[in-house]
GROMACS .gro file of N, CA and C in nm:
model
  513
    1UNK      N    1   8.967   4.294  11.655
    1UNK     CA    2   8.830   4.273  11.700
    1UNK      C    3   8.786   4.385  11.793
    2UNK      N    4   8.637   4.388  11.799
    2UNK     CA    5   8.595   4.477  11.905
    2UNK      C    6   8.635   4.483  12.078
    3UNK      N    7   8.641   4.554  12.120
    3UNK     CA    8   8.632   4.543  12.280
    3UNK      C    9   8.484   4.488  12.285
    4UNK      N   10   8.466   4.431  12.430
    4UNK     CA   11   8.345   4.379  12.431
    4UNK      C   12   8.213   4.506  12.464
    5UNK      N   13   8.178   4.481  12.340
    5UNK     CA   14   8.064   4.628  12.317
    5UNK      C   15   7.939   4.557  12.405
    6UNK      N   16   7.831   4.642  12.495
    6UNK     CA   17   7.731   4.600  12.507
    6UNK      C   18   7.776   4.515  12.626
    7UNK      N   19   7.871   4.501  12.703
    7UNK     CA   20   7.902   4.446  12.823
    7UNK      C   21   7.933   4.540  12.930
    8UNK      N   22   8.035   4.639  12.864
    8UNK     CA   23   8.093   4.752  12.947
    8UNK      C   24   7.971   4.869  12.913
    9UNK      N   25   7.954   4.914  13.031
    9UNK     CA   26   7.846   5.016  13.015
    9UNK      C   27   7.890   5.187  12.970
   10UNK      N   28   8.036   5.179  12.990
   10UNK     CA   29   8.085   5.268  12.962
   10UNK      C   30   8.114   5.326  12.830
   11UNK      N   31   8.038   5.216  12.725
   11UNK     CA   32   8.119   5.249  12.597
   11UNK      C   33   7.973   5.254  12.531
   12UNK      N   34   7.947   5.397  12.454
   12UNK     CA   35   7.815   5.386  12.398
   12UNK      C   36   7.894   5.398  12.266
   13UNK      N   37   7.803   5.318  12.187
   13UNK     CA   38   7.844   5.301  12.050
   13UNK      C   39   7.747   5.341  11.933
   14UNK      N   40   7.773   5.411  11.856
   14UNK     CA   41   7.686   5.451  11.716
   14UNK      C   42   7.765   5.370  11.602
   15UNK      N   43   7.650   5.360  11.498
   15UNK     CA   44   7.654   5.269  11.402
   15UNK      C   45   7.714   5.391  11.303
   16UNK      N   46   7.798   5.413  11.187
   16UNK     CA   47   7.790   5.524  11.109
   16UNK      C   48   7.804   5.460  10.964
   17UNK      N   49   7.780   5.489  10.857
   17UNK     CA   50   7.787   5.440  10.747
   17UNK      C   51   7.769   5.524  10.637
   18UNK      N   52   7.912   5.496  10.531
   18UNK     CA   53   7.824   5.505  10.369
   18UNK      C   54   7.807   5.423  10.284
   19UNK      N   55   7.727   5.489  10.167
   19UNK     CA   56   7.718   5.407  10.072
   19UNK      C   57   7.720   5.531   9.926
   20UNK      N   58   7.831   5.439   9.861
   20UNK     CA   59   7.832   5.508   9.744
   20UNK      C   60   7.799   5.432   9.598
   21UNK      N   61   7.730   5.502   9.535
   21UNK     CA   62   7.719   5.438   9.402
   21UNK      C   63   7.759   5.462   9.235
   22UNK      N   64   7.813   5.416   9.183
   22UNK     CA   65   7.911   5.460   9.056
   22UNK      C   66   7.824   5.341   8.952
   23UNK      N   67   7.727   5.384   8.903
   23UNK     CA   68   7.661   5.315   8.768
   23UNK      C   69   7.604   5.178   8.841
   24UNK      N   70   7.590   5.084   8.844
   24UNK     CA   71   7.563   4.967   8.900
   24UNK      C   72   7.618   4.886   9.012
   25UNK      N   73   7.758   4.981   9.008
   25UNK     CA   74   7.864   4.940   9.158
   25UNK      C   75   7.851   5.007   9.264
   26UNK      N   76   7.810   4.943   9.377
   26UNK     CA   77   7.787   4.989   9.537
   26UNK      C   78   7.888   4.944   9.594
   27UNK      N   79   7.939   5.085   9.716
   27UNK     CA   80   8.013   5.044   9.801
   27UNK      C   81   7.985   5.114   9.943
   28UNK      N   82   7.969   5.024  10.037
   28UNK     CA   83   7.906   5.016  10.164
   28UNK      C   84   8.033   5.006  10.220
   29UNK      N   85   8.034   5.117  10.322
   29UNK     CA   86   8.125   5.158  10.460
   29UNK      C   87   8.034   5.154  10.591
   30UNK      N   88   8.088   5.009  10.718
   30UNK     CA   89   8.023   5.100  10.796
   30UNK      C   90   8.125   5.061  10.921
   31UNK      N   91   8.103   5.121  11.049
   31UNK     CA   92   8.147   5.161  11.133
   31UNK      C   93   8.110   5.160  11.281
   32UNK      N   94   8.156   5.088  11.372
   32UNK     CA   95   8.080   5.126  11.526
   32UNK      C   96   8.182   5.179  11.599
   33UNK      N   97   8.090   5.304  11.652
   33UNK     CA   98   8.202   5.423  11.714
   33UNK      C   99   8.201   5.432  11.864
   34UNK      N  100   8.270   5.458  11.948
   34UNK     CA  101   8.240   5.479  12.044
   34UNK      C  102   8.256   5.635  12.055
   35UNK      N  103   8.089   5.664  12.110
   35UNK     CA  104   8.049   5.801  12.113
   35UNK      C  105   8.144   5.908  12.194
   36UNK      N  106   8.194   5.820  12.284
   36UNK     CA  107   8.244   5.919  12.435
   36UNK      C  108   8.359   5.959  12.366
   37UNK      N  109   8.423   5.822  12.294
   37UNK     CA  110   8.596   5.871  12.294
   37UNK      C  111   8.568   5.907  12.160
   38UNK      N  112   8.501   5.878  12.072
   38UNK     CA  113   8.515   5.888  11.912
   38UNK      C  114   8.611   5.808  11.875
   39UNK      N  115   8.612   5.679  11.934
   39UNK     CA  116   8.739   5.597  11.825
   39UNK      C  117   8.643   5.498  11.809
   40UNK      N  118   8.731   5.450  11.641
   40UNK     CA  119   8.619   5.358  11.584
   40UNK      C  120   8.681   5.239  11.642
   41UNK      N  121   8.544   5.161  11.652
   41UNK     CA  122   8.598   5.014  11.726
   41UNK      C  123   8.629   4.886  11.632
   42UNK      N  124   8.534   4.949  11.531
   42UNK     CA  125   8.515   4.817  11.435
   42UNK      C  126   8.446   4.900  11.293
   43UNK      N  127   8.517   4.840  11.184
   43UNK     CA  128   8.477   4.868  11.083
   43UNK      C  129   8.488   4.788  10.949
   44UNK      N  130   8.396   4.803  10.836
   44UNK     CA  131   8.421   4.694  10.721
   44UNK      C  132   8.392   4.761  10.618
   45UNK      N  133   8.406   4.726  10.511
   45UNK     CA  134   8.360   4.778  10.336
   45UNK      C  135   8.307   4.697  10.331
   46UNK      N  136   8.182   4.695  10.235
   46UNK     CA  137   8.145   4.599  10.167
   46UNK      C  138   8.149   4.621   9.994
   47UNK      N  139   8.152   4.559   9.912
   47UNK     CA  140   8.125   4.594   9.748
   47UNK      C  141   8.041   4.513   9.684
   48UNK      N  142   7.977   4.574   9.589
   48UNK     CA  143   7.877   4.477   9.504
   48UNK      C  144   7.750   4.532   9.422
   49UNK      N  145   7.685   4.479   9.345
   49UNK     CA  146   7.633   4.526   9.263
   49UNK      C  147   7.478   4.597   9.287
   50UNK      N  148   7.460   4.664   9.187
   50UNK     CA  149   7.303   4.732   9.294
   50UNK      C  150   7.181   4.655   9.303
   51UNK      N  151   7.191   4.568   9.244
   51UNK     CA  152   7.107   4.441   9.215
   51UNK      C  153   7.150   4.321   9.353
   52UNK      N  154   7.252   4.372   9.445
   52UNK     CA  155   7.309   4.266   9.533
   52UNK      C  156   7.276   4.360   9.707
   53UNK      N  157   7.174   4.470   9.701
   53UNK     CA  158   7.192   4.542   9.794
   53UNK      C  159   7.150   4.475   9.900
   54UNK      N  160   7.037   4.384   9.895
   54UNK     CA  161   6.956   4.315  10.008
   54UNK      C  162   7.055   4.227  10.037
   55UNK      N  163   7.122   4.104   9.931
   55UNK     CA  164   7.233   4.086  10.030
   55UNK      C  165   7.324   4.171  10.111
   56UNK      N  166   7.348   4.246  10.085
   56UNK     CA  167   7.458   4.361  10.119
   56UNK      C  168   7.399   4.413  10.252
   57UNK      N  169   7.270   4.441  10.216
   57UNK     CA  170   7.229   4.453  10.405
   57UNK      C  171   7.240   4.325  10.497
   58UNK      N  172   7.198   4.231  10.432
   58UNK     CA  173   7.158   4.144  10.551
   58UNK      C  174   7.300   4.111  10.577
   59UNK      N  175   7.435   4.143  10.534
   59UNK     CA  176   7.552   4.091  10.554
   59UNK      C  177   7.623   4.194  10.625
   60UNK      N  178   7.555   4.287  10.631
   60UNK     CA  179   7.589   4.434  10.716
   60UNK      C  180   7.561   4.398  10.865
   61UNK      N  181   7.436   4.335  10.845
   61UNK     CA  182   7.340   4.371  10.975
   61UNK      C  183   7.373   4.214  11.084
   62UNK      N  184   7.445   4.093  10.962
   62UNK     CA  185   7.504   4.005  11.080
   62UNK      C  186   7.633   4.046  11.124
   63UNK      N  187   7.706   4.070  11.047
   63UNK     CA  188   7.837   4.133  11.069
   63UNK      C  189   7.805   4.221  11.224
   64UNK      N  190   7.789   4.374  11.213
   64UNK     CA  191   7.740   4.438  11.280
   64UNK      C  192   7.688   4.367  11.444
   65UNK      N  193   7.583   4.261  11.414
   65UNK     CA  194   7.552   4.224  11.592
   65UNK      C  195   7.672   4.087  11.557
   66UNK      N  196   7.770   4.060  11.490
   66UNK     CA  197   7.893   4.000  11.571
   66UNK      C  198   7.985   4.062  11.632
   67UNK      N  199   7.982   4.172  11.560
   67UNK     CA  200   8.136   4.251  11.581
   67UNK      C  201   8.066   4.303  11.747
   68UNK      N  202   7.893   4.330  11.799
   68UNK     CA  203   7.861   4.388  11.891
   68UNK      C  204   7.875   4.253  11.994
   69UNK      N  205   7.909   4.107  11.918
   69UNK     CA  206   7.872   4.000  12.033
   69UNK      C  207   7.736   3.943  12.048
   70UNK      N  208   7.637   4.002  11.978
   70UNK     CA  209   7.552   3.962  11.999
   70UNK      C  210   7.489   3.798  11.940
   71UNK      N  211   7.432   3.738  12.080
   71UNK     CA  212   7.407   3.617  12.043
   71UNK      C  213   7.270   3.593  12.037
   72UNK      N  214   7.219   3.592  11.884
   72UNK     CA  215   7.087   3.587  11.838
   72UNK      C  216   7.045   3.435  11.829
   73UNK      N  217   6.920   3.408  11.864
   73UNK     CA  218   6.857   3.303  11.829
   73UNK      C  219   6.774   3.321  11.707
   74UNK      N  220   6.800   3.212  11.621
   74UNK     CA  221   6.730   3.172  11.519
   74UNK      C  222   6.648   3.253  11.527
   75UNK      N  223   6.530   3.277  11.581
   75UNK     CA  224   6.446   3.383  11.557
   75UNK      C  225   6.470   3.538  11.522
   76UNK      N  226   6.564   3.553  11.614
   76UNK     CA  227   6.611   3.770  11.678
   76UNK      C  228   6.714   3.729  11.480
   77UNK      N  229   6.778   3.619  11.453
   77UNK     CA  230   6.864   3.696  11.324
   77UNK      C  231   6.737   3.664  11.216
   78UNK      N  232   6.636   3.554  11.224
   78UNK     CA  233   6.499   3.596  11.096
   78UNK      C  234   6.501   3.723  11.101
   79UNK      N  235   6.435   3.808  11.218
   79UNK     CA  236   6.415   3.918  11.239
   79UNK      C  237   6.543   4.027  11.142
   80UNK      N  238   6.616   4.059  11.238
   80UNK     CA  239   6.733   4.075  11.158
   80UNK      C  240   6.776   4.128  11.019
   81UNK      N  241   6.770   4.008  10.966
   81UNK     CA  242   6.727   4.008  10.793
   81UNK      C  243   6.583   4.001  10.744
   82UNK      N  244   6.520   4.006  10.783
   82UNK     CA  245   6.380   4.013  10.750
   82UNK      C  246   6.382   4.111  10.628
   83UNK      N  247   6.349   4.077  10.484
   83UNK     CA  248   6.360   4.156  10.396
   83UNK      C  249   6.154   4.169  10.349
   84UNK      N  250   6.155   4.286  10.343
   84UNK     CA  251   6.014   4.312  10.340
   84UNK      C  252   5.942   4.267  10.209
   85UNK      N  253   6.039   4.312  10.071
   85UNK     CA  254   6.058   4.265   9.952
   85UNK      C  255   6.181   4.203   9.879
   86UNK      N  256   6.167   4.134   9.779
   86UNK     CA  257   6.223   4.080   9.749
   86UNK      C  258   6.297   4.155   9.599
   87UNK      N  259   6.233   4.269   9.586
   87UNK     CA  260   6.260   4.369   9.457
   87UNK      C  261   6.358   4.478   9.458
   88UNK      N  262   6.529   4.465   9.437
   88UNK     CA  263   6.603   4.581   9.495
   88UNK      C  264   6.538   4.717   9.462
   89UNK      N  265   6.482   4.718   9.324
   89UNK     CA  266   6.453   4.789   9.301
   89UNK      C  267   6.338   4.901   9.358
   90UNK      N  268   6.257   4.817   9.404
   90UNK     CA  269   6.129   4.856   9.492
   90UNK      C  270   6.151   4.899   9.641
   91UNK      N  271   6.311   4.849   9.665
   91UNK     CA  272   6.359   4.863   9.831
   91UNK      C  273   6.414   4.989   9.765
   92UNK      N  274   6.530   5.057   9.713
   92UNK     CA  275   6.563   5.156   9.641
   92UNK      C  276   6.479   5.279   9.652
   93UNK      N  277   6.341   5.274   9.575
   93UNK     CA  278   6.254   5.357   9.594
   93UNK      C  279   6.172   5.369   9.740
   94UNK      N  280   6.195   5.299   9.825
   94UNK     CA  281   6.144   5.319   9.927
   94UNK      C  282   6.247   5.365  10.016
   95UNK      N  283   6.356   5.341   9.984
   95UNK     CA  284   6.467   5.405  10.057
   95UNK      C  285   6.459   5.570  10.043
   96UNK      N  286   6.424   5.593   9.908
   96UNK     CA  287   6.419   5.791   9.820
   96UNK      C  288   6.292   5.790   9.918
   97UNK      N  289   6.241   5.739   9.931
   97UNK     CA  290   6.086   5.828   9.970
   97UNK      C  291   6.098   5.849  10.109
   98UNK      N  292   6.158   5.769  10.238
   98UNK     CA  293   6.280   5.776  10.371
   98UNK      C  294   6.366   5.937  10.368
   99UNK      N  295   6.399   5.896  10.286
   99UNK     CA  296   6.519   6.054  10.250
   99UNK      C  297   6.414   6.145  10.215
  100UNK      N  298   6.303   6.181  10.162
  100UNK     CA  299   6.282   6.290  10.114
  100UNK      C  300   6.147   6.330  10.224
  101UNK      N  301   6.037   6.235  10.259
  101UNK     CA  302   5.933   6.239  10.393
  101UNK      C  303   5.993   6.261  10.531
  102UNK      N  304   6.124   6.282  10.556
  102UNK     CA  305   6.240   6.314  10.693
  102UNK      C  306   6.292   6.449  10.603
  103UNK      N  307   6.286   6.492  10.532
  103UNK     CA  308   6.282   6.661  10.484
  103UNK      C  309   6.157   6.761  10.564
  104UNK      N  310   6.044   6.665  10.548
  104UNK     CA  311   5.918   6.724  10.662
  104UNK      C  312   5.874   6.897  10.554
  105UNK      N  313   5.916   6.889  10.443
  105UNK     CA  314   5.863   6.983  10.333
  105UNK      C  315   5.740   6.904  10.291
  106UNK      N  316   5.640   6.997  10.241
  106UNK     CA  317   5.572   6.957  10.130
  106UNK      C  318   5.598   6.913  10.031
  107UNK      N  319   5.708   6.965   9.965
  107UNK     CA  320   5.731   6.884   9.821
  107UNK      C  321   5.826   6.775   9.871
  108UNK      N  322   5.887   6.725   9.949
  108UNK     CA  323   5.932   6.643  10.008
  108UNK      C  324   5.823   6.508  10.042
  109UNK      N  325   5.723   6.532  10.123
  109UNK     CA  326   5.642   6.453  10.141
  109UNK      C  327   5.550   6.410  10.030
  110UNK      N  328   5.534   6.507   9.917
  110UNK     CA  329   5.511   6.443   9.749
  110UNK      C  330   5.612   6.360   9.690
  111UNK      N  331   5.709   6.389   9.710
  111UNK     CA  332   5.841   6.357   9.633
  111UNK      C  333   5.838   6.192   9.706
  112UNK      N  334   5.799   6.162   9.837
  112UNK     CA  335   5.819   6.047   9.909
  112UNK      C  336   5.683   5.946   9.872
  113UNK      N  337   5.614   6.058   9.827
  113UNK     CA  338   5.483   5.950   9.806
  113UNK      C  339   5.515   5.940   9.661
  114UNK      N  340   5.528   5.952   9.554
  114UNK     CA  341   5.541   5.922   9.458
  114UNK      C  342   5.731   5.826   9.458
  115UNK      N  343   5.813   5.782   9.538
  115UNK     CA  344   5.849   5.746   9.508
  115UNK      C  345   5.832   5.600   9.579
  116UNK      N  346   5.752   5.579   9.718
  116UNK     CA  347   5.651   5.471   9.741
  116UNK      C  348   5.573   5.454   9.622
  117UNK      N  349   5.488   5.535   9.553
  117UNK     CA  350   5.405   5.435   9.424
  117UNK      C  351   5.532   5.341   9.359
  118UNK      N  352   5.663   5.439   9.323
  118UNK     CA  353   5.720   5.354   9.210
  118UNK      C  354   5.765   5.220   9.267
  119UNK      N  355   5.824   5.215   9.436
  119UNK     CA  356   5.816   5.129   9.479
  119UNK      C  357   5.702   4.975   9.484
  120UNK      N  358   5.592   5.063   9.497
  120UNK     CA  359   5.460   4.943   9.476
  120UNK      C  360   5.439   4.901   9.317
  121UNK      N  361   5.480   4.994   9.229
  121UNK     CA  362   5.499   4.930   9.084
  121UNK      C  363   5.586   4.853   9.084
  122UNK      N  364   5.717   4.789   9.124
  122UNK     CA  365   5.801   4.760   9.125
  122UNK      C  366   5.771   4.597   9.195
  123UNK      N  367   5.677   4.658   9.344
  123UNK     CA  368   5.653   4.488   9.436
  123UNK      C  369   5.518   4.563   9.466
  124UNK      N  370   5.419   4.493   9.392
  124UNK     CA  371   5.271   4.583   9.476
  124UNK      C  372   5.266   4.538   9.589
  125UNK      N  373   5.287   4.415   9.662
  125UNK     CA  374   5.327   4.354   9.812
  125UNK      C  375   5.413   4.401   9.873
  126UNK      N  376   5.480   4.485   9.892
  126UNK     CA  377   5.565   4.561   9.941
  126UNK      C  378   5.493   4.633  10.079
  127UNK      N  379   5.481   4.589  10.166
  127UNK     CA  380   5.364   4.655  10.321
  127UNK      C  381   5.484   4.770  10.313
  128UNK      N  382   5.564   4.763  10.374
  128UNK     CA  383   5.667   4.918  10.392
  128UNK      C  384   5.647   5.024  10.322
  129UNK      N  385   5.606   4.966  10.179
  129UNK     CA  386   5.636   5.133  10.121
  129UNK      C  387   5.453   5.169  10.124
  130UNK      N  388   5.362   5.081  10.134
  130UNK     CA  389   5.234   5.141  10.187
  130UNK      C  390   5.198   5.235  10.317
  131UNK      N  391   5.305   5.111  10.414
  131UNK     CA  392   5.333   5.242  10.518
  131UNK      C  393   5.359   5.364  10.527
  132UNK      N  394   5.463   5.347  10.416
  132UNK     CA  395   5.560   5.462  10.385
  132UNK      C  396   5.436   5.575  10.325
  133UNK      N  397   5.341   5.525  10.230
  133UNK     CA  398   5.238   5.618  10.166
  133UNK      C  399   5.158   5.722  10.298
  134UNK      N  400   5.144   5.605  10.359
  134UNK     CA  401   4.999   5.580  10.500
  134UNK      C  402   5.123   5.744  10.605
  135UNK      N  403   5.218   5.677  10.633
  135UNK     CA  404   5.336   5.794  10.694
  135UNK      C  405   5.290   5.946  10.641
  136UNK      N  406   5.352   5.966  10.540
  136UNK     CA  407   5.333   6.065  10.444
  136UNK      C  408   5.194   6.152  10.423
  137UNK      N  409   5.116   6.038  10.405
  137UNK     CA  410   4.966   6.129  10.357
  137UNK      C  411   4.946   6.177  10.506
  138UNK      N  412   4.963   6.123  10.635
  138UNK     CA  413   4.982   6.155  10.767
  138UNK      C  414   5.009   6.288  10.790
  139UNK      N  415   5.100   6.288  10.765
  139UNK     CA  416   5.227   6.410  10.777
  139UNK      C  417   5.192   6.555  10.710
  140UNK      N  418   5.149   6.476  10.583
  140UNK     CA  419   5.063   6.591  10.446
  140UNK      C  420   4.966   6.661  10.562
  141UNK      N  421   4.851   6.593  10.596
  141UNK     CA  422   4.764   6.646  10.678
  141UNK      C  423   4.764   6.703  10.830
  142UNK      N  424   4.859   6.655  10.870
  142UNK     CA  425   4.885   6.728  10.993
  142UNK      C  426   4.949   6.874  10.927
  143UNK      N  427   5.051   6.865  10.852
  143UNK     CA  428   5.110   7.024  10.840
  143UNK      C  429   5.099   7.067  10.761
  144UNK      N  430   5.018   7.043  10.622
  144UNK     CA  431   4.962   7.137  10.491
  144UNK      C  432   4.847   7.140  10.451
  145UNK      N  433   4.803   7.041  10.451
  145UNK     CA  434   4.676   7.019  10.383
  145UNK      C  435   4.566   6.997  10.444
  146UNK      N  436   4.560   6.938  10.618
  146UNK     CA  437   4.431   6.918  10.649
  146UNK      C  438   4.395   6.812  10.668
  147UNK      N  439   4.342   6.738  10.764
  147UNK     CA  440   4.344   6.609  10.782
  147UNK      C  441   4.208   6.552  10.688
  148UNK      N  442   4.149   6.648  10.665
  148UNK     CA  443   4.046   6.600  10.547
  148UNK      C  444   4.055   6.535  10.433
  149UNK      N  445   4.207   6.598  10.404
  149UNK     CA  446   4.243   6.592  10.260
  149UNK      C  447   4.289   6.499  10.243
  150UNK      N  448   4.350   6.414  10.363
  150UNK     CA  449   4.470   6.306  10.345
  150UNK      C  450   4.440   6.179  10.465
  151UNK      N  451   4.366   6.208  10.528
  151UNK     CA  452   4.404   6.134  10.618
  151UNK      C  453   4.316   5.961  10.601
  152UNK      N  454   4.190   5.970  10.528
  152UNK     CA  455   4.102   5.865  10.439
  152UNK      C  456   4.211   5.774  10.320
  153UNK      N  457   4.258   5.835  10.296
  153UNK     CA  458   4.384   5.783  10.201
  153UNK      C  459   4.493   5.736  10.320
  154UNK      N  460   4.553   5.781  10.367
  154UNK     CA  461   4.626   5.761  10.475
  154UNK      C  462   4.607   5.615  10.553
  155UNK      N  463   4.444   5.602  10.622
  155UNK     CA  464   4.406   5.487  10.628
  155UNK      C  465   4.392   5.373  10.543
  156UNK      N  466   4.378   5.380  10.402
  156UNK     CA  467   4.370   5.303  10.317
  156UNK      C  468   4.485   5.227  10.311
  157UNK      N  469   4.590   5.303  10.284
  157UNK     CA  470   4.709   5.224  10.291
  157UNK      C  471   4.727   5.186  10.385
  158UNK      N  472   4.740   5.228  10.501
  158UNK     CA  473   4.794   5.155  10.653
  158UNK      C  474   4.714   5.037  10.640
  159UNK      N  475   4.592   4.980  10.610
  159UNK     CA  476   4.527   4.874  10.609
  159UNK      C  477   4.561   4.779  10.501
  160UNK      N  478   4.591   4.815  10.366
  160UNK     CA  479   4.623   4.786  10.268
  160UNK      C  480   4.811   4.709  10.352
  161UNK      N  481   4.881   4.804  10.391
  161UNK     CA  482   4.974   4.709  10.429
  161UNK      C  483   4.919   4.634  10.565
  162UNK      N  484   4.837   4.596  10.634
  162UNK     CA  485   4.810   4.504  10.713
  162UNK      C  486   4.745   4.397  10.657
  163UNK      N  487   4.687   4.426  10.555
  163UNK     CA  488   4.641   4.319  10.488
  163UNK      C  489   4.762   4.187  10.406
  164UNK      N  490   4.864   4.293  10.364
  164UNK     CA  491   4.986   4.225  10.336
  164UNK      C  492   5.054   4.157  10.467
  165UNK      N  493   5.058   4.206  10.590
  165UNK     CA  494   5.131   4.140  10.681
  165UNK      C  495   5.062   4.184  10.794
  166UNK      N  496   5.009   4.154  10.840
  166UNK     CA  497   4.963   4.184  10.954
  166UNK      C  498   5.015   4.201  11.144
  167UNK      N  499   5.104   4.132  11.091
  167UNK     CA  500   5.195   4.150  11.192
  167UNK      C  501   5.299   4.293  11.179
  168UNK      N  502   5.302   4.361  11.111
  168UNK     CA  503   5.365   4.464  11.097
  168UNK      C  504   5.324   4.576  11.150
  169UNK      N  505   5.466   4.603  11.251
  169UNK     CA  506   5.393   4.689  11.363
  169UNK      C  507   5.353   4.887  11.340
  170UNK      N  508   5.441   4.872  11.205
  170UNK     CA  509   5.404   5.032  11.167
  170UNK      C  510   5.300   5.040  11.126
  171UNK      N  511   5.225   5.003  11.056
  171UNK     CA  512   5.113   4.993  11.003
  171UNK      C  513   5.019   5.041  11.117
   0.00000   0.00000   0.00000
C-alpha cells in the first residue's frame, strides 16, 4: 500500500500513465510517483476492451483517490466519474482532438477540430467536444487566422455546449 500520500507534506506526488492499444485490446498502466525521490508509491494495470474504456477510467480514477486516501463523499466520487458521454467512441475522438489542439500548430488545431466533429457525429450531446471545437476555433484566431475568422463560430459552440449542460465550467 501507499505511504500516507496527501498527509505528509513532504511527498509530492505525480500521476504517470500508459495506455496501449493492440486491435480492440487496451492496456492501461498507471502510477503515483513521488516527485522528490522518484520512487513509485503505488501502481496498477488495468486490461480491457476499447469499447470498456469509460469503465476503465472511472476504475482508474477510484482506484487512484484510494491508493491517495482520499475520502470522497457521494458527491466529490459523482464528480469523479462524471462521464460527459456515454459513446467510447465519441470520448476517443475527443481524446485525438486533446492530443493534436496541445500541438498549438495550425494543422493541429484543424486536425482537433475535425476530430471534435467526428466526436459530435458519434454523441451530438457531447458538451466537451463542443468545447473542445469553441477551444480550438479560439486558438485558430488568436494565432493564425484572426479573430474575425473564428471567433463567431467559437461562440457558437461554447453556447451550444451550455445549452447541453450548463453547468459546465469550460464552456
Amino acid at each position: 500500500d501507499v505511504p500516507t500520500i496527501g498527509r505528509d507534506l513532504r511527498v509530492q506526488v505525480v500521476v504517470t500513465g500508459t495506455l496501449h492499444q493492440q486491435g480492440d485490446e487496451i492496456r492501461v498502466s498507471v502510477s503515483l510517483v513521488d516527485a522528490r525521490e522518484d520512487d513509485q508509491l503505488w501502481g496498477k494495470r488495468y486490461q480491457g476492451r476499447l469499447g470498456q474504456i469509460l469503465d476503465l477510467q472511472d476504475q482508474v480514477a477510484r482506484d487512484v483517490a484510494a491508493a491517495l486516501r482520499l475520502r470522497l463523499t457521494t458527491e466529490e466520487d459523482r464528480r469523479l466519474t462524471r462521464r460527459y458521454t456515454e459513446v467510447p467512441e465519441a470520448y476517443l475522438h475527443y481524446r485525438e482532438a486533446i492530443h493534436h489542439w496541445n500541438r498549438f500548430t495550425e494543422e493541429g488545431l484543424k486536425t482537433a477540430i475535425e476530430n471534435c466533429r467526428q466526436a459530435l457525429a458519434r454523441d451530438p450531446d457531447y458538451a466537451l467536444a463542443y468545447v473542445g471545437l469553441a477551444q480550438c476555433y479560439v486558438l485558430l484566431g488568436n494565432l493564425y487566422l484572426g479573430p474575425r475568422e473564428t471567433f463567431a463560430e467559437a461562440r457558437r459552440c461554447a453556447e451550444r455546449a451550455l445549452q447541453i449542460d450548463d453547468g459546465l465550467q469550460e464552456a
